[in-house]
CSV table of C-alpha atoms in Angstrom, one decimal:
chain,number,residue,atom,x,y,z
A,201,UNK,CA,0.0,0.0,0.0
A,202,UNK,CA,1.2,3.6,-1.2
A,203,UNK,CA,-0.2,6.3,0.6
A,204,UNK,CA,0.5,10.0,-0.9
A,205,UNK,CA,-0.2,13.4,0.9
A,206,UNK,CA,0.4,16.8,-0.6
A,207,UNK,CA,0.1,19.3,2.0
A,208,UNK,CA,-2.8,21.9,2.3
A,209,UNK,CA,-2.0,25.6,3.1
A,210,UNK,CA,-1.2,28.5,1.3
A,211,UNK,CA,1.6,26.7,-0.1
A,212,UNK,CA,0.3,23.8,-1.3
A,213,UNK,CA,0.5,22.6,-5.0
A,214,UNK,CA,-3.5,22.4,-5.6
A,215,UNK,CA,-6.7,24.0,-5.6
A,216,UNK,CA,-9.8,23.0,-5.4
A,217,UNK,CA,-12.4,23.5,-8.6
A,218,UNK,CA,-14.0,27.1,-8.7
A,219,UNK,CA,-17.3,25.5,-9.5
A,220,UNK,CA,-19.8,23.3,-7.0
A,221,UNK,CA,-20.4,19.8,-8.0
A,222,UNK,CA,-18.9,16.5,-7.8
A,223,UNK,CA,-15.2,16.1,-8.8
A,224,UNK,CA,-13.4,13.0,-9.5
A,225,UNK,CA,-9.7,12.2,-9.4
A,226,UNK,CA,-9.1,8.7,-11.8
A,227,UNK,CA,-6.3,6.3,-11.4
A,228,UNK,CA,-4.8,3.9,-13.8
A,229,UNK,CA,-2.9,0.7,-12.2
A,230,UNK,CA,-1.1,-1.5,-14.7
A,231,UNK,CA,0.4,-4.7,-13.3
A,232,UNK,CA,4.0,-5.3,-14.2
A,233,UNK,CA,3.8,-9.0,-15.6
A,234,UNK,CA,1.0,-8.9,-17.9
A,235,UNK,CA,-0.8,-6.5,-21.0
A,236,UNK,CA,-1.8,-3.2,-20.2
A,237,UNK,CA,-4.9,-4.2,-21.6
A,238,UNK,CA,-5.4,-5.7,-18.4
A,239,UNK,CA,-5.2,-2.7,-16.4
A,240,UNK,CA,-7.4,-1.3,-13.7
A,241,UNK,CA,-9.1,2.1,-14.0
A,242,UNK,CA,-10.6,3.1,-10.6
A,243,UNK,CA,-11.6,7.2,-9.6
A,244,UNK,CA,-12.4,8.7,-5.8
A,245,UNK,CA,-15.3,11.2,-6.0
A,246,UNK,CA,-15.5,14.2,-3.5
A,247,UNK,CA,-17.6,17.1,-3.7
A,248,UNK,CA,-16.6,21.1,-3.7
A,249,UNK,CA,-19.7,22.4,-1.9
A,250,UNK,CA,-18.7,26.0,-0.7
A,251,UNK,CA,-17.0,29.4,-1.7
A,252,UNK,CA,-18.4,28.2,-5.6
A,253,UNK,CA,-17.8,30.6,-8.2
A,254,UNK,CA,-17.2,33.4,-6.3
A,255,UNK,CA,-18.2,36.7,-6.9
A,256,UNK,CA,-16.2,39.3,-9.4
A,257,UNK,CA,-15.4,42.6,-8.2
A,258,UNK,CA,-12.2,43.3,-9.8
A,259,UNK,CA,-9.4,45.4,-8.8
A,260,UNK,CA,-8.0,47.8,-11.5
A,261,UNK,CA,-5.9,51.2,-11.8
A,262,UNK,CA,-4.3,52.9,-14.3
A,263,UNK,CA,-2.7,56.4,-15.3
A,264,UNK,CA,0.6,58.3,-16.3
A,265,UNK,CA,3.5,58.0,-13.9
A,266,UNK,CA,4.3,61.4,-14.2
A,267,UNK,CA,1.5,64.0,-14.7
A,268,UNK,CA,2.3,67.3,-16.1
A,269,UNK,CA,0.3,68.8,-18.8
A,270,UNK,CA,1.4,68.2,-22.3
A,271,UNK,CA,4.4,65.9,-21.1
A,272,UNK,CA,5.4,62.9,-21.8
A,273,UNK,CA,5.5,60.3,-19.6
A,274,UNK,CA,5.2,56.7,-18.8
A,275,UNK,CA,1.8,54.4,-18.2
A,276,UNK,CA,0.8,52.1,-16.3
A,277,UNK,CA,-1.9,49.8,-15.9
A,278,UNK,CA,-3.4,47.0,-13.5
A,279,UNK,CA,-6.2,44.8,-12.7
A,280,UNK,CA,-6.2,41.9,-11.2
A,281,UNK,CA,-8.7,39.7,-8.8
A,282,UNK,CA,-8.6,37.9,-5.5
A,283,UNK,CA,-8.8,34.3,-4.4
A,284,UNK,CA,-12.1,33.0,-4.7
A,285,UNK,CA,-13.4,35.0,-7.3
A,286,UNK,CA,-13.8,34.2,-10.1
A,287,UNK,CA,-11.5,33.9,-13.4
A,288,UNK,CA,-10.4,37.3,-15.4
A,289,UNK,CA,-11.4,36.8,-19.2
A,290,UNK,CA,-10.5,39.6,-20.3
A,291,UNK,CA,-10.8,44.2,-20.6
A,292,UNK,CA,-12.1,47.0,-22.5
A,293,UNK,CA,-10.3,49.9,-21.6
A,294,UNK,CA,-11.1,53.6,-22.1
A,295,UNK,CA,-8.8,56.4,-22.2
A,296,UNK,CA,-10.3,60.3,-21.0
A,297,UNK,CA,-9.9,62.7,-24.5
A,298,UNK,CA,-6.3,64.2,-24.5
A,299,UNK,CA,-4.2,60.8,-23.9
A,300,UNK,CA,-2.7,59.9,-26.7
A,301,UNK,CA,0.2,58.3,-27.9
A,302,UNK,CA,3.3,59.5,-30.3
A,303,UNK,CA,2.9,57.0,-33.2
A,304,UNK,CA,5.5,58.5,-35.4
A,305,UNK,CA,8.6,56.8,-35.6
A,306,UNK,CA,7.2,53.3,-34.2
A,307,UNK,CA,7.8,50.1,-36.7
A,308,UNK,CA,4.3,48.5,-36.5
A,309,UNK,CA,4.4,44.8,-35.4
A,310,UNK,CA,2.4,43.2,-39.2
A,311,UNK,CA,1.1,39.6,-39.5
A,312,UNK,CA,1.9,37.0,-39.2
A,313,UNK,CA,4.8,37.9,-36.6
A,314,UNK,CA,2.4,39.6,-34.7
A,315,UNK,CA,0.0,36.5,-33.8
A,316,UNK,CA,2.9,34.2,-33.6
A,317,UNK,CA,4.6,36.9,-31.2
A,318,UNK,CA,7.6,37.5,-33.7
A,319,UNK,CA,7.9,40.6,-33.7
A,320,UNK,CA,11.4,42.8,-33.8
A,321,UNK,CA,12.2,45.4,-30.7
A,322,UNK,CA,11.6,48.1,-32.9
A,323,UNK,CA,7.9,47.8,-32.2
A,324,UNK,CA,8.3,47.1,-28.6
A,325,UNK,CA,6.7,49.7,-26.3
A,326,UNK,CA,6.6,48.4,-23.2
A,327,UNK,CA,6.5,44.9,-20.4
A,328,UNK,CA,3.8,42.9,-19.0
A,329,UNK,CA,3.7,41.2,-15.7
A,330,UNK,CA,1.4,38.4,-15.7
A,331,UNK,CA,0.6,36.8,-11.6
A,332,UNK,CA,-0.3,33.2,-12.0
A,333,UNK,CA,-2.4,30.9,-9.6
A,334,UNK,CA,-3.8,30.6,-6.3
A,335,UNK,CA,-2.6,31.5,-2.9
A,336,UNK,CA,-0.2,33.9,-1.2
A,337,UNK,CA,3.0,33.1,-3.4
A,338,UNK,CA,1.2,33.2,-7.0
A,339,UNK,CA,3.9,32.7,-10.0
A,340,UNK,CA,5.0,35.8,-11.7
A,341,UNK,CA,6.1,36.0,-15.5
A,342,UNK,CA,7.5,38.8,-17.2
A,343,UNK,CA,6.5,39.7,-21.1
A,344,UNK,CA,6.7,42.0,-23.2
A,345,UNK,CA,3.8,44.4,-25.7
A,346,UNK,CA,4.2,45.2,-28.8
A,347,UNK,CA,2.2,47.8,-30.8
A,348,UNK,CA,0.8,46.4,-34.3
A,349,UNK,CA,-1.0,47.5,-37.6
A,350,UNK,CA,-4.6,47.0,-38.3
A,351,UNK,CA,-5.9,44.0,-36.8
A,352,UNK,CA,-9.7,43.1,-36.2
A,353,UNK,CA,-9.6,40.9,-33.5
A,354,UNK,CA,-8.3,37.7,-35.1
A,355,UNK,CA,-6.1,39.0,-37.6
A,356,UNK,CA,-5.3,41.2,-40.5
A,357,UNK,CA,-7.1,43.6,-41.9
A,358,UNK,CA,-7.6,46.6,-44.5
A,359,UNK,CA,-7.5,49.8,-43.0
A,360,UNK,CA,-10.6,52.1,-42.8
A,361,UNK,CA,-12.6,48.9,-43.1
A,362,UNK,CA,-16.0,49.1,-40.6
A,363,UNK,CA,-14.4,46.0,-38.1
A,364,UNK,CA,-11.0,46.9,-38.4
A,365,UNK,CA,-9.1,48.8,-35.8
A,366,UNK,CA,-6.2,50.8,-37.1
A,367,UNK,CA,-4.0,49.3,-34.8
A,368,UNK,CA,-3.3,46.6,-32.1
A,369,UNK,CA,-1.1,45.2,-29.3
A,370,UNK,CA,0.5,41.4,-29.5
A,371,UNK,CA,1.4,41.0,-25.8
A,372,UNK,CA,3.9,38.1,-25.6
A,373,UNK,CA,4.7,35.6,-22.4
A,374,UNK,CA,7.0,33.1,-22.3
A,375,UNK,CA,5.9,30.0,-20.7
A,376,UNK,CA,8.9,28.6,-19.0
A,377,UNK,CA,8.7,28.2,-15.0
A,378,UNK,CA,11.7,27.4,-13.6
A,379,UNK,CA,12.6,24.0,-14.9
A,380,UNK,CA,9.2,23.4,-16.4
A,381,UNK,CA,8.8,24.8,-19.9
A,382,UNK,CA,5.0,24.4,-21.7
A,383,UNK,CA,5.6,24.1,-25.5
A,384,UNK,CA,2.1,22.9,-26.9
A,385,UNK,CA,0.8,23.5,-30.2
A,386,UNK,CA,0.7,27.1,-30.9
A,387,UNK,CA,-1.3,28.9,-33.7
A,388,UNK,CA,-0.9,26.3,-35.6
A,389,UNK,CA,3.1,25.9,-34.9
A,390,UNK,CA,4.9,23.4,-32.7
A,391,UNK,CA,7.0,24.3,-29.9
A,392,UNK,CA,6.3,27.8,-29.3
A,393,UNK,CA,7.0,28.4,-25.5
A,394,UNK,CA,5.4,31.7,-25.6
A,395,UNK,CA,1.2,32.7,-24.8
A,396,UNK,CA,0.8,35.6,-27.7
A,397,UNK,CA,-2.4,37.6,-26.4
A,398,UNK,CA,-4.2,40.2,-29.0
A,399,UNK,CA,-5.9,43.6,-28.4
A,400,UNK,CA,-7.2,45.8,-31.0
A,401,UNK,CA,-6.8,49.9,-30.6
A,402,UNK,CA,-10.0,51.8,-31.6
A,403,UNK,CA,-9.9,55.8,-31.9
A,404,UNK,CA,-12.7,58.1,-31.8
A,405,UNK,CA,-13.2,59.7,-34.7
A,406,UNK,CA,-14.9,62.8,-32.7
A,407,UNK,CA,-12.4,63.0,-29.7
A,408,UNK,CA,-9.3,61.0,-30.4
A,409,UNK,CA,-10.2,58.9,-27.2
A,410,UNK,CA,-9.0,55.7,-27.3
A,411,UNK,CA,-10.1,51.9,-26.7
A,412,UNK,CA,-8.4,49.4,-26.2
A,413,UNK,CA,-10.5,45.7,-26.1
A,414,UNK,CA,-8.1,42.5,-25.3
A,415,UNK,CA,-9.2,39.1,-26.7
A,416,UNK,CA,-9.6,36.2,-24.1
A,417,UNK,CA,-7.4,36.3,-21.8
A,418,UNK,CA,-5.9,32.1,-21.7
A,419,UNK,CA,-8.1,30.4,-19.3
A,420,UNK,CA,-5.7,26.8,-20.0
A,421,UNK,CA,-1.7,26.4,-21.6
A,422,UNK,CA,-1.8,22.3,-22.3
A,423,UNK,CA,-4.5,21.4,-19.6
A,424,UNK,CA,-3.3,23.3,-17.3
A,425,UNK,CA,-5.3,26.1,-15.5
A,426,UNK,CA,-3.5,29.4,-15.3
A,427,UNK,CA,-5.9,30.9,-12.7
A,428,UNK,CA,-4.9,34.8,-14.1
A,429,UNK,CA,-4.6,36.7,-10.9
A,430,UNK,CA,-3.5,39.5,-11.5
A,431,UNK,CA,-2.0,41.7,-14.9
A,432,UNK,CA,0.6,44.8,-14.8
A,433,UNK,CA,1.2,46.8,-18.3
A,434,UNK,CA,3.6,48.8,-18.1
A,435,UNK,CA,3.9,51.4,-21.5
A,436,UNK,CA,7.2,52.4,-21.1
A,437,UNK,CA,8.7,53.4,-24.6
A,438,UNK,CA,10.7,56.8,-24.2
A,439,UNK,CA,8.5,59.9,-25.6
A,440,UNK,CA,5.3,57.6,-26.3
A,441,UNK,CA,2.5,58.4,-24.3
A,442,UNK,CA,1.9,61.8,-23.7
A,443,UNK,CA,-0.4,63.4,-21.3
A,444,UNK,CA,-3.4,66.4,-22.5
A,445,UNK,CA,-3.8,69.6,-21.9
A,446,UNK,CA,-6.7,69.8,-20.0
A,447,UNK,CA,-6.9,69.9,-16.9
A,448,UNK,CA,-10.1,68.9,-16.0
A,449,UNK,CA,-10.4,65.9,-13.6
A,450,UNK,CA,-11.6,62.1,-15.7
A,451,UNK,CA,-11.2,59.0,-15.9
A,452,UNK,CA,-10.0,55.8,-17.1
A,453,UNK,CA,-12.4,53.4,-17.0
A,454,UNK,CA,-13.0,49.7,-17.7
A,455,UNK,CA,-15.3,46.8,-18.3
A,456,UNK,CA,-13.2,43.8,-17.2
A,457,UNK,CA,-15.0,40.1,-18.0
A,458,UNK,CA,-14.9,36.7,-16.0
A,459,UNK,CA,-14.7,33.1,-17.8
A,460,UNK,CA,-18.8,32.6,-16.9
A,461,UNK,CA,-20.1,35.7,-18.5
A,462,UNK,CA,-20.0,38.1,-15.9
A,463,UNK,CA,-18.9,41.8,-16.1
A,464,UNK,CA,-17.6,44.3,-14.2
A,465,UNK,CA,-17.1,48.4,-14.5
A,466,UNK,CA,-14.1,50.1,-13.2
A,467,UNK,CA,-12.7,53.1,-13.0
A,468,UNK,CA,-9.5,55.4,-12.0
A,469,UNK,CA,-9.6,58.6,-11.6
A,470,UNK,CA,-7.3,60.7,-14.3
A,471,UNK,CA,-6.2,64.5,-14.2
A,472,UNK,CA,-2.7,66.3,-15.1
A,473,UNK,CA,-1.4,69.6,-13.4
A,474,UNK,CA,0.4,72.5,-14.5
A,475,UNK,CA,-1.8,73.6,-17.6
A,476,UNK,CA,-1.7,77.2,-16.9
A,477,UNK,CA,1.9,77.2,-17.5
A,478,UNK,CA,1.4,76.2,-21.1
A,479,UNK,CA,2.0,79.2,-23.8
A,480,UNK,CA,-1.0,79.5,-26.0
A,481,UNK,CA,0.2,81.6,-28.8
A,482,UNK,CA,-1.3,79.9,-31.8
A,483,UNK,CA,-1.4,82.2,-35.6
A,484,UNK,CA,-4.5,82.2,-37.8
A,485,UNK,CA,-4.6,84.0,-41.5
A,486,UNK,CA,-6.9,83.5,-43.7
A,487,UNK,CA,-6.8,84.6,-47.5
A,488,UNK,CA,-9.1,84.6,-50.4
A,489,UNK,CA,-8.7,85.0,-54.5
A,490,UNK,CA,-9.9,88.6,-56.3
A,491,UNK,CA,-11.2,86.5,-59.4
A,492,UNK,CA,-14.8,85.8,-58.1
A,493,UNK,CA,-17.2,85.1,-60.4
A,494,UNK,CA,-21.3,84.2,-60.5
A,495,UNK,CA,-20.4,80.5,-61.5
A,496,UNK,CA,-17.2,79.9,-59.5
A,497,UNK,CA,-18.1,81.8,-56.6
A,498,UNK,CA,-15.1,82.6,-54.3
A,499,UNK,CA,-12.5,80.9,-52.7
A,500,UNK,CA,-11.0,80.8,-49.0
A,501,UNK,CA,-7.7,79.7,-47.5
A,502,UNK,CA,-7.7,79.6,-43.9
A,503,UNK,CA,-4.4,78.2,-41.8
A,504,UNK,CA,-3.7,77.7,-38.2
A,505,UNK,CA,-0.5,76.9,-36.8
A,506,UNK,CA,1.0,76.2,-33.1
A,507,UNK,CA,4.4,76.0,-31.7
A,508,UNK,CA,6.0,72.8,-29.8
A,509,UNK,CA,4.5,73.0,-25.8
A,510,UNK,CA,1.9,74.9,-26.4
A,511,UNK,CA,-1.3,74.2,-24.9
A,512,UNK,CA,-3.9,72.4,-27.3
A,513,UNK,CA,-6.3,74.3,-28.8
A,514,UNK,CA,-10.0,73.5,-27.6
A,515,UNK,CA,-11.9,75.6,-30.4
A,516,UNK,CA,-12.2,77.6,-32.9
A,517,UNK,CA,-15.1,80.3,-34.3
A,518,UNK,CA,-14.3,81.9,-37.6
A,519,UNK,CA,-16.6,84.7,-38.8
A,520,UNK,CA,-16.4,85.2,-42.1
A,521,UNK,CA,-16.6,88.9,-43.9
A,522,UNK,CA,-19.8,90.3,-45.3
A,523,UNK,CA,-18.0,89.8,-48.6
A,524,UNK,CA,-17.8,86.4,-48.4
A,525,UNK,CA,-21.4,85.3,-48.2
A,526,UNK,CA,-22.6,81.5,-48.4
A,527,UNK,CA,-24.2,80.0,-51.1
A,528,UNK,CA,-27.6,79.4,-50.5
A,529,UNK,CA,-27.6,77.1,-53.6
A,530,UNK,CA,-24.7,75.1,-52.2
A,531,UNK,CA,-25.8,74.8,-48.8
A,532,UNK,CA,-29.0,72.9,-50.7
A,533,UNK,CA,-27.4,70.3,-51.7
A,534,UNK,CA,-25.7,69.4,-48.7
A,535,UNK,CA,-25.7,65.8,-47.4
A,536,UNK,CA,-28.2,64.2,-45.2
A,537,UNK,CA,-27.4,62.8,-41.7
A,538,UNK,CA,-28.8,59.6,-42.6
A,539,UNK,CA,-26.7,59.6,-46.0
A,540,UNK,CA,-23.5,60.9,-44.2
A,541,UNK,CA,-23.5,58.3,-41.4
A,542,UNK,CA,-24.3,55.2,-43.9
A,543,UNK,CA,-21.4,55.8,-46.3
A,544,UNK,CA,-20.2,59.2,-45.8
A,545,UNK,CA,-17.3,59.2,-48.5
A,546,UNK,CA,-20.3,58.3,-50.9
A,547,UNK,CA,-22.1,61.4,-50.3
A,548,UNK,CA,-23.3,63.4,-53.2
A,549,UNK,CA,-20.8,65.0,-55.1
A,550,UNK,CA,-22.1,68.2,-54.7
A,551,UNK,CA,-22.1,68.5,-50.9
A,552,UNK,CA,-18.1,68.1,-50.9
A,553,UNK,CA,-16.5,71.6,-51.1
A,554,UNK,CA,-13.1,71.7,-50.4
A,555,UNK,CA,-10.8,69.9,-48.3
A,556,UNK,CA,-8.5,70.0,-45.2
A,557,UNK,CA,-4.5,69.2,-44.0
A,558,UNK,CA,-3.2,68.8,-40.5
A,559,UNK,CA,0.4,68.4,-39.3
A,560,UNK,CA,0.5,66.5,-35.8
A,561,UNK,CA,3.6,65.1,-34.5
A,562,UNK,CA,1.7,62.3,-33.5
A,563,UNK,CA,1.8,60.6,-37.0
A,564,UNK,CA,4.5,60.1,-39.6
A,565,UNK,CA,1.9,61.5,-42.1
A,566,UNK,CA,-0.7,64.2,-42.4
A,567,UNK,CA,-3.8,63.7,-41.9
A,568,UNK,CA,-5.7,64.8,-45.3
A,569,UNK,CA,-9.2,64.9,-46.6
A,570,UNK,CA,-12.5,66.5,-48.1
A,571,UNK,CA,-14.5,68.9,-46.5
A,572,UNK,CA,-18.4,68.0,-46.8
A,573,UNK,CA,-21.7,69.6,-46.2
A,574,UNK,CA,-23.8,67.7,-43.8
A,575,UNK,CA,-27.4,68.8,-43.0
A,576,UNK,CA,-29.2,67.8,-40.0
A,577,UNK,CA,-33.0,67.7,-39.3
A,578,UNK,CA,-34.0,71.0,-37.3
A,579,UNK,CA,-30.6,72.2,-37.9
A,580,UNK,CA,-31.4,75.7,-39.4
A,581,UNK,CA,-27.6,75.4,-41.8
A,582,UNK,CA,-26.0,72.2,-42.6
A,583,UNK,CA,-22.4,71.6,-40.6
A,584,UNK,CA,-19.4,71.7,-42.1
A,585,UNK,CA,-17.6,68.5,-41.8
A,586,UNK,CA,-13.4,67.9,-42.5
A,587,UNK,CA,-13.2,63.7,-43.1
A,588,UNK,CA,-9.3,63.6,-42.4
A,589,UNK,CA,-7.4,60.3,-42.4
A,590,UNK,CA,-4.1,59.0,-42.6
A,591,UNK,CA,-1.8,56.3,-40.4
A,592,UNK,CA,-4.9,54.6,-40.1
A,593,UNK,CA,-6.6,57.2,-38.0
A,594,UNK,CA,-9.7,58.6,-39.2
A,595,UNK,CA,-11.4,62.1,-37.5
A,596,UNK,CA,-14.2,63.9,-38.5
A,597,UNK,CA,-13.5,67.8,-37.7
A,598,UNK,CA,-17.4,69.2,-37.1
A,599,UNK,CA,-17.8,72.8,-37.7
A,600,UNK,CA,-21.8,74.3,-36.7
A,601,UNK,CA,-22.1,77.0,-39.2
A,602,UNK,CA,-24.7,79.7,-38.8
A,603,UNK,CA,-26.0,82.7,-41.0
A,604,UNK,CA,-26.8,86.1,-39.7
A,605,UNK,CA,-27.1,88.9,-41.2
A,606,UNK,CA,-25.4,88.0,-44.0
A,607,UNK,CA,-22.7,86.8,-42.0
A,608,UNK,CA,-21.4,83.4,-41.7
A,609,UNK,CA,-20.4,81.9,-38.2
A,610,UNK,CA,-18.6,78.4,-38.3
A,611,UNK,CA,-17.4,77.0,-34.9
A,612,UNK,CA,-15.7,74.2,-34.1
A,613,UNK,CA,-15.9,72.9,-30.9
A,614,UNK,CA,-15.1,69.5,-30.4
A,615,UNK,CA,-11.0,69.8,-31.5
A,616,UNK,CA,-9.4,67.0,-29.8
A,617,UNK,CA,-6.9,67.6,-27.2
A,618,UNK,CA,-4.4,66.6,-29.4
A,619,UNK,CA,-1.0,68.3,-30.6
A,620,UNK,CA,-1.0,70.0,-33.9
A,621,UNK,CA,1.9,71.6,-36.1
A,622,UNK,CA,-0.7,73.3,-38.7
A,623,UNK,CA,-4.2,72.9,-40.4
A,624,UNK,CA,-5.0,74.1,-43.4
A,625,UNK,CA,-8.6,74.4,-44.8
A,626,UNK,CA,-9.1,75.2,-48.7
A,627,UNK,CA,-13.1,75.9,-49.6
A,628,UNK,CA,-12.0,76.4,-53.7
A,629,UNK,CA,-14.0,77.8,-56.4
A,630,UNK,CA,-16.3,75.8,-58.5
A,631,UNK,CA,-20.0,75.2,-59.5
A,632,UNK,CA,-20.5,74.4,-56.2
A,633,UNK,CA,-18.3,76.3,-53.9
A,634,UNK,CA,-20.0,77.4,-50.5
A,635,UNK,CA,-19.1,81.1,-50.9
A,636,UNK,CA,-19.9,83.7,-52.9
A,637,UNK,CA,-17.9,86.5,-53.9
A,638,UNK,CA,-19.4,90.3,-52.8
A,639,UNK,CA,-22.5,90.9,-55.2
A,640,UNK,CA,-22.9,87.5,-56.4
């Protein structure tokens, strides 16, 4: 007779299930002279009764290690979950408007190599801390996060498409402990002692906020249960994230998920100092062509420009000169909601009249694009809209316009608190330009 005994305690090598039922451990015993065809299979039932399930109230915190206004610093994020409780699945994270990131000059992590965590350092941004198991002494495991191109949530993806994010994280573990080194079938390829988790990086294209949504966290690596306790992200690539201008006291809030469907909110408070230090000295010209005509109309150039560590600019009201009337007959033709927020580059061609250009040192490219009319039931003028995009980033600048007098009033007050270099709106001439020239 063989009796074995594995201690209990906070040190002790099992846990019970998380779930109430019956559980049973079965044994195989193969004598040593004969076929193992002949072998006994024999189990021992017991039954987990209490403390099932648990609840889920996650943990979870989350900011900038250093908060001054406009800076850049470091960023940090946590959640985690105590014994009992049940399993973390996984997050959806939302930043407050104003944090953002420095993408320019970043390498981004493409498939393959990021789902089969491949990718080079050039794309690293910062480490992971993954706490493992049950107990006082859980196992920790460093990693390391990666920022990506487009991805959808399971792979690949054309940019601007409706389900594809423009960009994404491949957050890489290995999965050595100690002596013990797990090296199942992964993706598809043998002997990958890494656990490659995938995020996908959504931006608002109203207030640059951004969300970040993690696919499952692994519940499993070859059978065994990883028991996720707690996760630390640390974002720690030099001149990367950078804090906004603003402020005003937010959050960073969360929805973090358990393996049986359940959800939780979460929040950590968010605010920077400092932002009446800030310069604010942005420059603003505006020109216009002499050659107006009754068909063409006339033309406007407007331009705005800031200096490095300036405060962001919030908004912006133009007031245009009596000489420089809208069109009456353009405005008509301006697209509808409904038609603008189905397909909005397939509006009619007479509702886009000009287009717009903004330097951010944010991106390794401008971001470019038309400028639309876009009516609005009860709205008295249609808004005009600027659909810019580039890097994969897509933002639809929303200017109210108004007419009084004979006077037109366009404000735009949702910009993003977001760095800019310049921006440059053109409204051209044409058969359907949206001003007129004095007398016409």
């Amino acid at each position: 007779e063989v009796t074995v005994t594995l201690k209990s305690g906070p040190r002790a090598p099992l846990a019970t299930p998380q779930s109430c039922g019956q559980a049973t451990t079965t044994g195989i015993l193969t004598p040593s002279d004969t076929p193992s065809t002949l072998s006994v299979e024999d189990g021992s039932t017991f039954s987990v009764s209490g403390g099932c399930g648990g609840g889920f109230a996650p943990r979870f915190s989350a900011g900038t290690d250093y908060p001054g206004a406009g800076q850049y610093s470091d960023f940090s994020l946590s959640f985690g979950r105590s014994d009992g409780e049940q399993d973390l699945a996984g997050l959806e994270v939302h930043t407050p408007p104003g944090l953002t990131a420095k993408l320019a000059g970043v390498p981004l992590c493409e498939e393959p190599a990021a789902n089969e965590g491949e990718c080079s350092e050039a794309s690293e941004i910062g480490t992971v801390t993954a706490v493992l198991g049950s107990g006082a002494h859980p196992f920790e495991q460093q990693g390391k996060v990666y920022l990506t191109g487009p991805f959808n949530g399971a792979g690949a993806c054309v940019q601007y498409s409706a389900k594809c994010a423009p960009f994404g994280l491949s957050v890489v573990i290995p999965t050595t402990a100690g002596p013990f080194t797990l090296e199942g079938a992964h993706h598809g390829k043998l002997n990958k002692a890494i656990e490659v988790t995938r995020a996908r990086i959504e931006v608002d294209p109203t207030t640059a906020a951004v969300t970040v949504t993690s696919n499952p966290l692994p519940a499993t690596l070859d059978g065994i249960a990883l028991r996720i306790k707690a996760v630390h992200v640390d974002i720690n690539r030099p001149d990367f994230f950078l804090n906004p201008t603003n402020c005003t006291k937010t959050a960073i809030t969360a929805n973090l998920a358990s393996t049986i469907g359940q959800s939780s909110a979460a929040s950590s408070s968010f605010d920077v100092g400092a932002c009446r230090s800030l310069a604010f000295k942005p420059s603003f010209s505006a020109s216009t062509k002499s050659n107006t005509s009754k068909a063409g109309g006339a033309s406007l150039n407007i331009k705005v420009a800031q200096h490095a560590g300036e405060a962001n600019i919030r908004k912006v009201e133009v007031q245009l000169p009596l000489a420089l009337p809208s069109r009456l007959t353009t405005l008509n033709h301006a697209c509808t909601s409904a038609q603008f927020e189905a397909d909005k580059w397939h509006c009619p061609p007479e509702s886009f009249v000009g287009g717009g250009l903004a330097h951010t040192p944010l991106l390794s490219v401008p971001l470019t694009g038309p400028a639309v009319l876009v009516s609005h039931a009860g709205a008295a003028f249609p808004d005009l809209v600027f659909l810019l995009h580039g890097d994969g980033i897509e933002f639809d600048l929303v200017g109210h316009t108004q007419i009084k007098n004979g006077i037109t009033y366009s404000r735009f007050e949702t910009v993003p608190d977001q760095p800019i270099e310049s921006f440059e709106a053109n409204l051209p001439t044409g058969a359907h330009s949206i001003l007129a020239g004095n007398g016409y």
